[in-house]
Coordinates of C-alpha atoms in Angstrom, one line a residue:
X1 CA -12.5 -107.6 -43.5
X2 CA -13.6 -104.2 -45.8
X3 CA -17.6 -106.2 -45.6
X4 CA -16.7 -105.8 -41.1
X5 CA -15.4 -102.1 -41.6
X6 CA -18.5 -101.1 -43.6
X7 CA -20.3 -103.1 -41.1
X8 CA -18.6 -101.5 -37.5
X9 CA -19.3 -98.3 -39.6
X10 CA -22.8 -98.1 -40.0
X11 CA -23.7 -99.9 -36.7
X12 CA -21.4 -96.6 -35.2
X13 CA -23.2 -94.2 -37.8
X14 CA -27.0 -95.7 -36.3
X15 CA -25.5 -95.6 -33.3
X16 CA -25.0 -91.6 -33.8
X17 CA -28.7 -91.3 -35.1
X18 CA -29.9 -91.4 -31.0
X19 CA -29.2 -88.0 -30.3
X20 CA -29.5 -85.7 -27.3
X21 CA -32.7 -84.3 -29.2
X22 CA -34.7 -88.1 -29.0
X23 CA -33.2 -88.6 -26.0
X24 CA -35.0 -85.2 -24.3
X25 CA -38.2 -86.4 -26.5
X26 CA -38.1 -89.5 -24.8
X27 CA -38.0 -87.8 -21.3
X28 CA -41.0 -85.4 -22.2
X29 CA -42.2 -88.7 -23.3
X30 CA -41.4 -90.4 -19.9
X31 CA -43.2 -87.3 -17.1
X32 CA -46.5 -87.8 -19.9
X33 CA -46.5 -90.9 -19.3
X34 CA -50.5 -92.2 -17.7
X35 CA -49.9 -95.7 -16.9
X36 CA -46.9 -97.8 -15.2
X37 CA -46.7 -99.9 -18.2
X38 CA -45.7 -97.3 -20.8
X39 CA -43.6 -95.4 -18.2
X40 CA -41.3 -98.1 -17.4
X41 CA -40.8 -99.0 -21.1
X42 CA -39.4 -96.1 -22.4
X43 CA -38.0 -95.5 -18.7
X44 CA -35.7 -98.9 -19.5
X45 CA -34.7 -97.0 -22.9
X46 CA -33.8 -94.6 -21.0
X47 CA -31.2 -96.3 -18.9
X48 CA -29.8 -98.3 -22.3
X49 CA -29.1 -95.1 -24.0
X50 CA -27.7 -93.5 -20.2
X51 CA -26.2 -96.2 -18.8
X52 CA -25.7 -95.9 -14.7
X53 CA -24.6 -92.5 -16.7
X54 CA -26.5 -89.8 -13.2
X55 CA -26.0 -86.8 -15.9
X56 CA -27.3 -88.4 -18.9
X57 CA -30.0 -89.7 -15.7
X58 CA -30.5 -85.4 -13.6
X59 CA -34.0 -85.5 -16.0
X60 CA -35.4 -88.5 -14.4
X61 CA -33.8 -88.5 -11.4
X62 CA -35.7 -84.2 -10.7
X63 CA -39.3 -85.7 -12.7
X64 CA -39.1 -88.5 -9.7
X65 CA -37.6 -86.1 -6.7
X66 CA -40.8 -83.6 -7.6
X67 CA -44.2 -83.6 -6.2
X68 CA -47.0 -84.9 -6.7
X69 CA -46.1 -88.8 -5.9
X70 CA -47.4 -90.9 -7.7
X71 CA -48.3 -94.7 -8.0
X72 CA -45.8 -94.8 -11.3
X73 CA -43.2 -92.3 -9.7
X74 CA -42.6 -95.2 -7.2
X75 CA -41.9 -97.7 -9.5
X76 CA -40.0 -96.4 -11.8
X77 CA -37.7 -95.7 -9.1
X78 CA -37.9 -100.0 -9.0
X79 CA -37.0 -100.2 -12.6
X80 CA -34.0 -97.6 -12.0
X81 CA -33.0 -100.1 -8.9
X82 CA -32.9 -103.2 -10.8
X83 CA -31.0 -101.7 -13.3
X84 CA -28.3 -100.4 -11.0
X85 CA -28.7 -104.0 -9.1
X86 CA -27.2 -105.7 -12.3
X87 CA -24.5 -103.0 -13.1
X88 CA -23.5 -104.5 -9.3
X89 CA -24.3 -100.6 -8.3
X90 CA -26.1 -101.5 -4.5
X91 CA -25.9 -99.4 -2.7
X92 CA -27.1 -96.1 -5.5
X93 CA -29.8 -99.5 -6.0
X94 CA -30.5 -99.4 -2.5
X95 CA -31.1 -95.9 -2.8
X96 CA -33.4 -95.7 -5.5
X97 CA -36.1 -98.9 -3.7
X98 CA -35.9 -96.7 -0.8
X99 CA -37.4 -94.0 -2.4
X100 CA -39.9 -96.0 -4.3
X101 CA -40.5 -98.2 -1.5
X102 CA -41.3 -94.1 0.8
X103 CA -43.3 -93.3 -1.8
X104 CA -45.8 -96.6 -2.4
X105 CA -46.4 -96.2 1.9
X106 CA -47.0 -92.0 1.6
X107 CA -49.4 -93.2 -1.3
X108 CA -50.8 -96.3 0.7
X109 CA -50.6 -98.5 -2.0
X110 CA -51.6 -102.3 -1.9
X111 CA -49.6 -105.0 0.3
X112 CA -48.3 -106.5 -3.6
X113 CA -47.3 -103.0 -4.2
X114 CA -45.1 -103.7 -1.2
X115 CA -43.4 -106.9 -1.2
X116 CA -41.8 -106.1 -4.9
X117 CA -40.2 -103.4 -3.1
X118 CA -39.2 -105.4 -0.2
X119 CA -37.7 -108.4 -2.6
X120 CA -35.8 -106.1 -4.1
X121 CA -34.7 -104.6 -1.0
X122 CA -34.0 -108.4 0.3
X123 CA -32.0 -109.1 -2.7
X124 CA -29.7 -106.1 -2.6
X125 CA -29.0 -106.5 1.0
X126 CA -27.8 -109.8 0.7
X127 CA -25.1 -108.4 -2.0
X128 CA -24.2 -106.3 -0.3
X129 CA -23.7 -108.4 2.7
X130 CA -26.3 -107.9 5.1
X131 CA -28.2 -111.0 5.8
X132 CA -29.9 -110.3 8.2
X133 CA -31.8 -107.4 6.2
X134 CA -32.0 -110.2 3.3
X135 CA -34.2 -112.9 5.3
X136 CA -36.1 -110.1 6.7
X137 CA -37.3 -108.5 3.9
X138 CA -37.5 -111.1 1.9
X139 CA -40.2 -112.6 5.4
X140 CA -42.0 -109.6 4.9
X141 CA -43.1 -110.0 1.0
X142 CA -43.1 -113.6 1.7
X143 CA -45.9 -112.5 4.0
X144 CA -48.0 -111.1 1.1
X145 CA -47.1 -113.7 -1.5
X146 CA -47.9 -116.6 0.9
X147 CA -50.8 -117.4 -1.2
X148 CA -49.1 -116.5 -5.1
X149 CA -47.1 -119.2 -5.6
X150 CA -45.9 -116.9 -9.1
X151 CA -44.2 -114.9 -6.5
X152 CA -43.7 -116.1 -3.4
X153 CA -40.7 -118.9 -5.1
X154 CA -38.2 -115.5 -5.7
X155 CA -39.2 -115.2 -1.7
X156 CA -37.9 -118.1 -0.1
X157 CA -34.9 -117.9 -2.9
X158 CA -34.0 -114.8 -1.1
X159 CA -34.1 -116.5 2.3
X160 CA -32.2 -119.9 0.8
X161 CA -29.5 -117.3 -0.7
X162 CA -28.8 -115.6 2.4
X163 CA -28.6 -118.6 4.7
X164 CA -26.6 -119.8 2.2
X165 CA -24.3 -117.4 2.8
X166 CA -24.6 -117.5 6.3
X167 CA -23.8 -121.5 6.2
X168 CA -27.0 -122.5 7.9
X169 CA -27.1 -125.3 4.5
X170 CA -30.5 -126.7 6.5
X171 CA -32.4 -123.5 6.2
X172 CA -31.3 -122.5 2.8
X173 CA -32.1 -125.9 1.4
X174 CA -35.4 -125.8 3.1
X175 CA -36.2 -122.2 1.0
X176 CA -34.4 -124.5 -1.9
X177 CA -37.5 -126.8 -2.4
X178 CA -39.8 -124.3 -1.2
X179 CA -38.7 -122.2 -3.5
X180 CA -39.2 -125.4 -6.4
X181 CA -42.2 -126.4 -4.7
X182 CA -44.0 -123.4 -6.1
X183 CA -42.5 -123.3 -9.3
X184 CA -43.4 -126.7 -10.0
X185 CA -46.5 -126.6 -11.3
X186 CA -45.9 -123.3 -12.8
X187 CA -45.8 -122.0 -17.1
X188 CA -42.5 -120.1 -16.0
X189 CA -40.4 -122.8 -17.6
X190 CA -36.9 -120.0 -16.9
X191 CA -38.2 -119.6 -13.4
X192 CA -38.1 -123.1 -12.4
X193 CA -35.4 -124.3 -14.7
X194 CA -33.1 -121.5 -12.9
X195 CA -34.0 -122.7 -9.3
X196 CA -34.0 -126.8 -11.0
X197 CA -30.6 -126.1 -11.2
X198 CA -29.4 -124.5 -8.4
X199 CA -31.1 -127.5 -6.8
X200 CA -29.0 -129.8 -8.7
X201 CA -25.7 -127.7 -7.4
X202 CA -26.8 -128.2 -3.4
X203 CA -27.0 -131.7 -3.8
X204 CA -23.9 -132.2 -5.8
X205 CA -22.4 -130.5 -2.8
X206 CA -24.1 -131.3 0.3
X207 CA -27.0 -134.9 -0.9
X208 CA -26.8 -138.7 -1.2
X209 CA -26.1 -139.9 -5.2
X210 CA -29.3 -141.1 -4.5
X211 CA -31.1 -136.9 -3.9
X212 CA -28.7 -136.2 -6.6
X213 CA -30.4 -138.6 -9.3
X214 CA -33.5 -138.4 -8.0
X215 CA -32.7 -134.1 -9.2
X216 CA -31.1 -134.6 -12.5
X217 CA -34.1 -136.7 -13.3
X218 CA -36.4 -134.1 -12.2
X219 CA -34.1 -132.2 -14.6
X220 CA -33.5 -134.3 -17.4
X221 CA -37.6 -134.0 -17.6
X222 CA -38.6 -130.7 -17.1
X223 CA -36.2 -130.3 -20.5
X224 CA -37.1 -132.8 -22.2
X225 CA -40.3 -130.8 -22.0
X226 CA -39.3 -128.2 -23.6
X227 CA -39.4 -126.6 -26.7
X228 CA -36.5 -125.5 -27.9
X229 CA -32.7 -127.5 -28.3
X230 CA -30.6 -128.6 -25.0
X231 CA -28.7 -126.3 -23.8
X232 CA -25.8 -128.6 -21.8
X233 CA -24.1 -124.7 -21.2
X234 CA -27.6 -123.1 -19.6
X235 CA -27.8 -127.1 -17.8
X236 CA -24.3 -127.2 -16.5
X237 CA -24.4 -130.7 -16.0
X238 CA -20.7 -131.3 -17.6
X239 CA -18.6 -129.7 -14.2
X240 CA -21.0 -131.9 -11.3
X241 CA -19.0 -134.8 -12.9
X242 CA -16.2 -135.6 -10.5
X243 CA -15.5 -138.9 -12.2
X244 CA -15.7 -138.8 -15.9
X245 CA -16.5 -142.7 -15.9
X246 CA -19.8 -142.0 -14.5
X247 CA -20.2 -139.0 -16.5
X248 CA -20.1 -140.7 -19.8
X249 CA -22.4 -143.7 -19.0
X250 CA -25.0 -140.4 -17.5
X251 CA -24.5 -138.7 -20.7
X252 CA -24.5 -142.1 -23.4
X253 CA -27.9 -142.7 -21.6
X254 CA -29.7 -139.4 -21.7
X255 CA -28.7 -139.2 -25.5
X256 CA -29.9 -142.7 -25.7
X257 CA -33.5 -141.2 -24.3
X258 CA -33.0 -138.1 -26.8
X259 CA -32.4 -140.0 -29.6
X260 CA -36.3 -141.7 -29.3
X261 CA -37.2 -138.8 -28.8
X262 CA -39.5 -138.1 -31.9
X263 CA -39.2 -134.0 -30.8
X264 CA -37.6 -133.1 -34.0
X265 CA -36.7 -129.8 -31.6
X266 CA -34.9 -131.5 -28.8
X267 CA -31.4 -133.0 -31.1
X268 CA -28.5 -134.8 -29.2
X269 CA -26.2 -133.1 -31.5
X270 CA -25.3 -130.4 -28.4
X271 CA -24.5 -133.2 -25.6
X272 CA -23.3 -135.1 -28.7
X273 CA -20.0 -133.1 -29.0
X274 CA -19.5 -133.3 -25.3
X275 CA -20.1 -136.8 -25.5
X276 CA -17.2 -136.7 -27.8
X277 CA -14.6 -134.1 -26.3
X278 CA -14.6 -136.6 -22.6
X279 CA -14.0 -139.3 -25.3
X280 CA -11.2 -137.6 -26.9
X281 CA -10.2 -136.9 -23.2
X282 CA -10.1 -140.5 -22.1
X283 CA -7.7 -141.2 -25.3
X284 CA -10.6 -143.0 -26.6
X285 CA -10.6 -141.9 -29.9
X286 CA -12.8 -144.0 -31.4
X287 CA -15.8 -143.8 -29.9
X288 CA -14.9 -140.0 -30.2
X289 CA -15.0 -139.6 -33.8
X290 CA -18.4 -142.2 -34.4
X291 CA -20.2 -139.1 -32.7
X292 CA -18.3 -136.6 -34.6
X293 CA -19.5 -138.2 -37.7
X294 CA -23.3 -139.2 -36.1
X295 CA -23.6 -135.4 -35.2
X296 CA -22.6 -134.5 -39.1
X297 CA -24.4 -137.4 -41.0
X298 CA -27.9 -136.9 -39.3
X299 CA -30.9 -135.3 -40.3
X300 CA -29.9 -131.8 -39.3
X301 CA -27.1 -131.8 -40.8
X302 CA -28.6 -132.3 -44.6
X303 CA -31.3 -130.0 -43.2
X304 CA -29.2 -126.4 -42.9
X305 CA -29.7 -127.8 -38.5
X306 CA -28.2 -126.3 -36.0
X307 CA -24.7 -124.9 -38.3
X308 CA -22.7 -124.3 -34.7
X309 CA -22.9 -128.1 -33.4
X310 CA -20.9 -129.2 -37.2
X311 CA -18.7 -126.3 -36.8
X312 CA -17.7 -128.0 -33.4
X313 CA -18.5 -131.4 -34.6
X314 CA -15.5 -130.2 -37.4
X315 CA -13.2 -129.1 -35.5
X316 CA -13.3 -131.9 -32.2
X317 CA -12.7 -133.6 -35.2
X318 CA -9.7 -131.7 -36.9
X319 CA -7.9 -131.5 -33.4
X320 CA -8.6 -135.0 -32.8
X321 CA -7.3 -136.5 -36.5
X322 CA -4.4 -134.1 -35.9
X323 CA -2.9 -135.8 -32.4
X324 CA -3.1 -139.4 -33.9
X325 CA -1.1 -138.1 -37.3
X326 CA -3.5 -137.9 -40.0
X327 CA -2.7 -134.1 -41.7
X328 CA -4.5 -135.5 -45.0
X329 CA -8.1 -136.0 -42.8
X330 CA -7.3 -133.2 -39.9
X331 CA -7.2 -130.2 -43.0
X332 CA -10.0 -131.7 -44.8
X333 CA -11.3 -131.3 -41.5
X334 CA -10.5 -127.9 -41.2
X335 CA -11.3 -126.9 -44.2
X336 CA -14.9 -127.6 -43.9
X337 CA -14.7 -125.4 -41.2
X338 CA -13.9 -123.0 -42.8
X339 CA -16.7 -123.0 -45.9
X340 CA -18.8 -123.6 -42.4
X341 CA -17.1 -120.0 -40.9
X342 CA -17.4 -118.3 -44.0
X343 CA -21.2 -118.9 -44.3
X344 CA -21.9 -119.0 -40.1
X345 CA -19.9 -115.5 -40.7
X346 CA -22.0 -114.3 -44.6
X347 CA -24.6 -115.2 -42.5
X348 CA -24.3 -112.9 -39.1
X349 CA -23.9 -109.7 -41.6
X350 CA -26.9 -110.5 -43.3
X351 CA -28.9 -111.2 -39.9
X352 CA -26.3 -108.2 -38.2
X353 CA -27.6 -105.5 -41.2
X354 CA -31.5 -106.6 -40.9
X355 CA -31.4 -106.7 -37.7
X356 CA -30.0 -102.7 -38.1
X357 CA -31.7 -102.1 -40.3
X358 CA -35.1 -103.1 -38.8
X359 CA -33.4 -101.9 -35.3
X360 CA -33.2 -97.8 -37.6
X361 CA -36.3 -98.0 -38.9
X362 CA -38.2 -98.6 -35.5
X363 CA -35.8 -95.9 -34.3
X364 CA -37.8 -93.9 -36.8
X365 CA -41.5 -95.4 -36.4
X366 CA -40.3 -94.1 -32.1
X367 CA -38.7 -91.1 -33.6
X368 CA -41.9 -90.1 -35.5
X369 CA -44.3 -91.1 -32.8
X370 CA -42.5 -89.5 -30.1
X371 CA -42.8 -86.6 -32.0
X372 CA -46.6 -87.1 -32.9
X373 CA -47.1 -87.6 -29.3
X374 CA -45.3 -84.4 -28.8
X375 CA -47.1 -82.6 -31.2
X376 CA -50.6 -83.9 -29.7
X377 CA -49.4 -83.2 -26.1
X378 CA -48.9 -79.9 -27.1
X379 CA -52.5 -79.9 -28.9
X380 CA -54.1 -81.7 -25.6
X381 CA -52.5 -78.5 -23.0
X382 CA -53.2 -76.0 -25.3
X383 CA -57.1 -77.5 -25.3
X384 CA -56.3 -78.0 -21.6
X385 CA -55.6 -74.4 -21.4
X386 CA -58.0 -72.7 -24.1
X387 CA -60.7 -75.0 -21.2
X388 CA -58.9 -73.2 -18.2
X389 CA -59.4 -69.6 -19.5
X390 CA -62.8 -70.9 -20.4
X391 CA -63.6 -72.3 -17.7
X392 CA -62.4 -69.1 -15.2
X393 CA -64.1 -66.5 -17.1
X394 CA -67.0 -68.9 -17.2
X395 CA -66.1 -68.9 -13.1
X396 CA -65.7 -65.0 -13.0
X397 CA -68.6 -64.0 -15.1
X398 CA -70.7 -66.7 -13.1
X399 CA -69.3 -65.2 -9.6
X400 CA -69.9 -61.2 -11.0
X401 CA -73.7 -62.2 -11.8
X402 CA -73.2 -63.1 -7.9
X403 CA -72.0 -60.5 -6.6
X404 CA -74.9 -58.7 -8.4
X405 CA -77.3 -60.4 -7.4
X406 CA -76.4 -60.4 -3.8
X407 CA -75.6 -56.9 -4.1
X408 CA -79.4 -55.9 -5.6
X409 CA -80.5 -58.5 -2.9
X410 CA -78.2 -55.8 0.3
X411 CA -79.7 -52.8 -1.6
X412 CA -83.2 -54.0 -1.5
X413 CA -82.8 -55.4 1.9
X414 CA -81.5 -51.7 2.9
X415 CA -84.5 -50.2 1.3
X416 CA -86.8 -52.0 3.7
X417 CA -85.3 -51.2 6.8
X418 CA -84.4 -48.3 6.4
X419 CA -88.4 -47.8 5.4
X420 CA -89.4 -50.0 8.5
X421 CA -86.9 -47.5 10.4
X422 CA -89.4 -44.7 8.4
X423 CA -92.7 -46.2 9.6
X424 CA -90.5 -47.6 13.6
X425 CA -90.7 -43.2 13.2
X426 CA -93.1 -42.7 12.1
X427 CA -95.2 -44.7 14.6
X428 CA -92.8 -43.6 17.3
X429 CA -93.5 -40.0 17.1
X430 CA -97.3 -41.1 17.2
X431 CA -96.7 -42.6 20.1
X432 CA -94.6 -39.0 21.3
X433 CA -97.9 -36.7 20.0
X434 CA -100.2 -39.0 22.2
X435 CA -98.4 -38.9 25.4
X436 CA -98.0 -35.3 24.8
X437 CA -102.0 -35.0 24.3
X438 CA -102.8 -37.5 27.3
X439 CA -100.2 -35.3 29.8
X440 CA -101.7 -32.3 28.5
X441 CA -105.0 -33.6 28.8
X442 CA -103.2 -34.6 32.4
X443 CA -102.0 -31.6 33.2
X444 CA -106.3 -30.1 32.3
X445 CA -107.0 -32.3 34.1
X446 CA -105.0 -32.0 37.1
X447 CA -105.4 -28.0 36.9
X448 CA -109.1 -28.0 36.7
X449 CA -109.7 -30.2 39.2
X450 CA -107.4 -27.5 41.5
X451 CA -110.4 -24.6 40.2
X452 CA -113.2 -27.0 41.3
X453 CA -111.5 -27.7 44.8
X454 CA -110.8 -24.2 45.2
X455 CA -113.8 -23.5 44.3
X456 CA -115.2 -26.1 46.3
X457 CA -113.8 -25.1 49.6
X458 CA -113.4 -21.2 49.4
X459 CA -117.0 -21.1 47.3
X460 CA -119.4 -23.8 48.3
X461 CA -117.7 -24.5 51.8
X462 CA -117.9 -21.1 53.6
X463 CA -121.4 -20.3 52.1
X464 CA -122.8 -24.0 53.4
X465 CA -120.7 -22.3 56.8
X466 CA -122.9 -19.4 57.0
X467 CA -125.7 -21.3 56.0
X468 CA -125.2 -23.1 59.1
X469 CA -124.0 -19.6 61.0
X470 CA -128.3 -18.3 60.3
X471 CA -129.1 -21.7 62.0
X472 CA -127.7 -20.7 64.6
X473 CA -129.3 -17.4 64.9
X474 CA -132.8 -18.9 64.1
X475 CA -132.3 -21.3 67.2
X476 CA -132.4 -18.9 69.4
X477 CA -135.4 -16.8 68.1
X478 CA -137.3 -19.6 67.0
X479 CA -138.2 -22.6 69.3
X480 CA -140.5 -23.6 67.8
X481 CA -138.4 -25.2 64.6
X482 CA -137.0 -27.8 67.9
X483 CA -139.9 -29.0 68.5
X484 CA -140.7 -30.3 65.4
X485 CA -137.6 -31.7 64.8
X486 CA -136.5 -30.1 60.9
X487 CA -133.8 -27.9 62.6
X488 CA -132.0 -30.7 63.6
X489 CA -132.2 -32.8 60.2
X490 CA -131.5 -28.9 58.5
X491 CA -128.2 -28.9 61.5
X492 CA -127.3 -32.7 60.4
X493 CA -127.8 -32.7 56.3
X494 CA -125.3 -29.5 56.3
X495 CA -123.0 -30.9 58.6
X496 CA -122.4 -33.5 55.4
X497 CA -122.6 -31.1 52.8
X498 CA -119.5 -30.2 55.0
X499 CA -117.4 -33.0 54.8
X500 CA -118.2 -34.3 51.7
X501 CA -117.4 -31.0 49.8
X502 CA -114.3 -31.5 51.6
X503 CA -113.7 -34.9 50.8
X504 CA -114.7 -34.7 46.5
X505 CA -111.6 -31.7 47.0
X506 CA -109.4 -33.7 49.1
X507 CA -110.1 -35.9 45.9
X508 CA -109.7 -34.2 43.4
X509 CA -106.2 -32.0 44.6
X510 CA -104.6 -34.1 48.1
X511 CA -102.8 -31.1 49.4
X512 CA -100.5 -34.1 51.3
X513 CA -98.7 -34.9 49.0
X514 CA -97.1 -31.7 49.1
X515 CA -96.8 -31.6 52.7
X516 CA -95.7 -35.1 53.3
X517 CA -95.2 -37.0 49.6
X518 CA -96.5 -40.1 48.8
X519 CA -96.6 -42.0 51.3
X520 CA -98.9 -39.0 53.8
X521 CA -101.3 -39.7 50.7
X522 CA -101.9 -42.7 50.9
X523 CA -102.3 -43.0 54.4
X524 CA -105.0 -41.2 54.1
X525 CA -106.2 -43.1 51.5
X526 CA -105.7 -45.2 53.9
X527 CA -107.7 -43.2 56.7
X528 CA -110.5 -42.4 54.1
X529 CA -111.3 -46.2 53.0
X530 CA -111.7 -47.3 56.2
X531 CA -114.1 -44.5 56.7
X532 CA -116.4 -46.3 54.8
X533 CA -116.6 -49.2 56.3
X534 CA -114.3 -51.5 54.4
X535 CA -110.6 -52.8 56.0
X536 CA -107.6 -51.7 54.5
X537 CA -104.0 -52.3 54.9
X538 CA -101.1 -50.6 53.1
X539 CA -97.4 -51.9 53.4
X540 CA -95.1 -49.5 51.4
X541 CA -90.6 -50.1 50.4
X542 CA -88.5 -48.0 49.2
X543 CA -87.2 -44.8 49.7
X544 CA -86.8 -43.9 46.3
X545 CA -91.0 -43.0 47.1
X546 CA -89.6 -39.8 48.8
X547 CA -87.8 -38.1 46.1
X548 CA -90.3 -38.4 43.3
X549 CA -91.5 -35.5 41.3
X550 CA -94.8 -34.1 42.6
X551 CA -96.4 -34.8 38.9
X552 CA -95.2 -38.7 39.3
X553 CA -95.9 -38.9 43.0
X554 CA -100.0 -37.3 41.7
X555 CA -99.7 -40.1 38.6
X556 CA -99.4 -42.9 40.9
X557 CA -101.6 -41.6 43.8
X558 CA -104.5 -41.3 40.7
X559 CA -104.3 -44.8 39.5
X560 CA -104.0 -46.3 42.9
X561 CA -107.1 -44.5 43.8
X562 CA -108.8 -45.5 41.1
X563 CA -108.4 -48.9 41.5
X564 CA -109.4 -48.7 45.3
X565 CA -112.5 -46.5 43.7
X566 CA -113.5 -49.6 42.0
X567 CA -113.2 -52.0 45.3
X568 CA -115.0 -50.0 47.6
X569 CA -118.3 -49.1 44.8
X570 CA -118.2 -52.4 43.0
X571 CA -116.5 -55.2 45.1
X572 CA -118.3 -56.0 47.7
X573 CA -114.7 -56.6 49.6
X574 CA -114.0 -57.1 53.6
X575 CA -110.1 -56.2 53.5
X576 CA -108.5 -54.7 50.4
X577 CA -104.6 -54.8 50.9
X578 CA -102.2 -52.1 49.3
X579 CA -98.1 -52.6 48.6
X580 CA -95.8 -50.4 47.1
X581 CA -92.3 -52.7 46.9
X582 CA -89.6 -50.8 45.0
X583 CA -87.0 -53.4 43.2
X584 CA -84.3 -52.6 41.1
X585 CA -85.4 -49.5 38.8
X586 CA -89.0 -50.3 38.7
X587 CA -92.0 -50.0 41.5
X588 CA -94.7 -52.9 42.0
X589 CA -97.6 -52.1 43.5
X590 CA -100.6 -54.6 44.3
X591 CA -103.5 -54.3 44.8
X592 CA -106.0 -57.2 46.2
X593 CA -109.9 -57.5 47.9
X594 CA -112.2 -60.5 49.3
X595 CA -114.9 -59.5 46.8
X596 CA -117.1 -60.8 44.6
X597 CA -114.3 -60.2 41.3
X598 CA -115.5 -60.1 37.7
X599 CA -115.0 -62.1 34.3
X600 CA -111.8 -60.1 32.9
X601 CA -112.9 -61.0 29.1
X602 CA -115.9 -59.5 29.4
X603 CA -114.9 -55.5 32.0
X604 CA -111.7 -55.8 29.7
X605 CA -113.9 -55.1 26.6
X606 CA -116.4 -52.8 27.9
X607 CA -113.3 -50.7 29.3
X608 CA -115.2 -47.9 31.5
X609 CA -114.4 -44.3 31.9
X610 CA -112.1 -45.3 35.6
X611 CA -110.3 -48.7 34.5
X612 CA -109.6 -46.0 30.5
X613 CA -108.3 -43.8 33.1
X614 CA -106.3 -46.2 34.5
X615 CA -105.2 -47.2 31.5
X616 CA -103.7 -43.4 29.7
X617 CA -102.2 -42.7 32.9
X618 CA -99.6 -46.3 33.2
X619 CA -99.2 -45.7 30.0
X620 CA -98.2 -42.1 30.6
X621 CA -95.3 -43.6 33.4
X622 CA -94.4 -46.5 30.5
X623 CA -95.7 -49.0 32.8
X624 CA -97.7 -51.8 32.3
X625 CA -101.3 -53.3 34.7
X626 CA -102.0 -57.2 34.8
X627 CA -105.7 -57.8 36.4
X628 CA -105.9 -61.3 37.6
X629 CA -109.0 -61.9 39.0
X630 CA -112.0 -64.8 38.4
X631 CA -116.3 -64.5 39.7
X632 CA -116.3 -64.9 43.6
X633 CA -112.8 -64.9 44.4
X634 CA -111.3 -61.7 45.2
X635 CA -109.3 -59.7 42.5
X636 CA -105.4 -58.8 42.7
X637 CA -104.0 -55.8 40.4
X638 CA -100.0 -56.0 39.5
X639 CA -98.9 -53.2 38.1
X640 CA -95.5 -52.0 37.0
X641 CA -93.5 -48.4 37.2
X642 CA -90.0 -48.0 36.3
X643 CA -89.1 -45.0 39.1
X644 CA -86.5 -43.6 36.8

């Protein structure tokens, strides 16, 4: 007994080594896991320690609820749900799998991943007695796994259990058989044996004897193909026979088949114990003793085979000899049973101690690994932090360089713009100076024109008048001058000289501008042109023309006068059309003739004094001029001058 006390103490001390520090380390490793398999292995260790204690699992739940959502967290919820389901905490299992599925859907994981959550939901809803939901979720998993036999069988089996709970045996059996058909060629013997055993129970309860025999043979063949010893408790064959005689025959036949087998891993000892027990219950004591002795005399007994079978045989013989009142043999068998039991305890103790030592050493190694992982993670975190800091500094330096370059470029551009503005101001000043010079020149020209006109009118005009008066006196006194016609010629020339003087004076300073404005002056110009043998038409539209300053009106008049002079002198035209049109704040002037026209490029490249005078005045008035002409097609001059 002392050995067992020490063993219990050792187990207790070993369990105490799983401290809160170690569970903290497991939580750290769980958070740091980079793949699903590692995460689940660590989570299983945490669950094994915490069981279903939510307080112990608090850090796990907090991590799973924290952002960001990942596939690792989704699968962790699925693992928690499976363990809660096994612990029959069904509501918790349902909430956990729903959390996991929500993450999986949000991450748009593949169909296989979603199917795992749906299949687990089917398990949970079935045990919550919500069979409709169980069938719906099993159906969803089935649709995804329909081409994967290693997975779809579980969806079929869930449907089988749900329909079984609904007592819909027809559909239940359909899905049970479909489940086995997908597992028939599977290498997973545990799943295959599990489903086969369910089929045997189903056929025993509601199948024909022929169907039961068929599936019993299938089950026995399956068990015969296994590498390990047959386990009648797992097989569950004994309770399937209400007719004990029939059951014995089947078991005897099975043993006979097994004895013919050369498979050393498939001994019949376990089945012999079951058969001997059946013989004992039927009062066939000799047959029972024979079966027990065969177990004890088998090759397995001589080679130290399955000690549990031998112990069961000794105990069976003790009970049997005691029943038939043979105490000596009963005592002999119980003594041998105790010997086997002591050796079994010793083996168990030795095995457990070895296992605990291995477990302790494994835990120490895991602890060291976790410490190393924590140290590596700490170094990695420090390295990452350093990299982040260096990257941030380099980024700041790079941004600073870019900012300096942008600032320098901006400064250069500003300097260039300032320089351009200065140049523009210089040009504007030069232009203003030119305009001032032009204005002064034009004003000087006008003053000079006025002086010359006054001199012509007052001086030369008066003189010519006096000359004519003298000629009239001579007419009275000298009759002979008429006879030679000299008088008439001279008198005519003097009249023409007077007219020409008046014309020149009028052209130089049109007094009509002062009297009747630009309109009156242009009408006088029209009449003057008409007297020179050229048909002239003038068309004026606009009210602002009557309110122009004398200076601007004079400038516009000079421009039109010079343009018409060119038409009269050079165009050889028959008709002349002048139009003035106000539009918005501009005055549009058109002078058009039907003369011989000219080559624009040739004329503009050799501008005479007249064209230069026109351009100077238009520039002074900030206007624009356009010539449209070609040989033999007349000429049109379009002028645009701002009124304000």
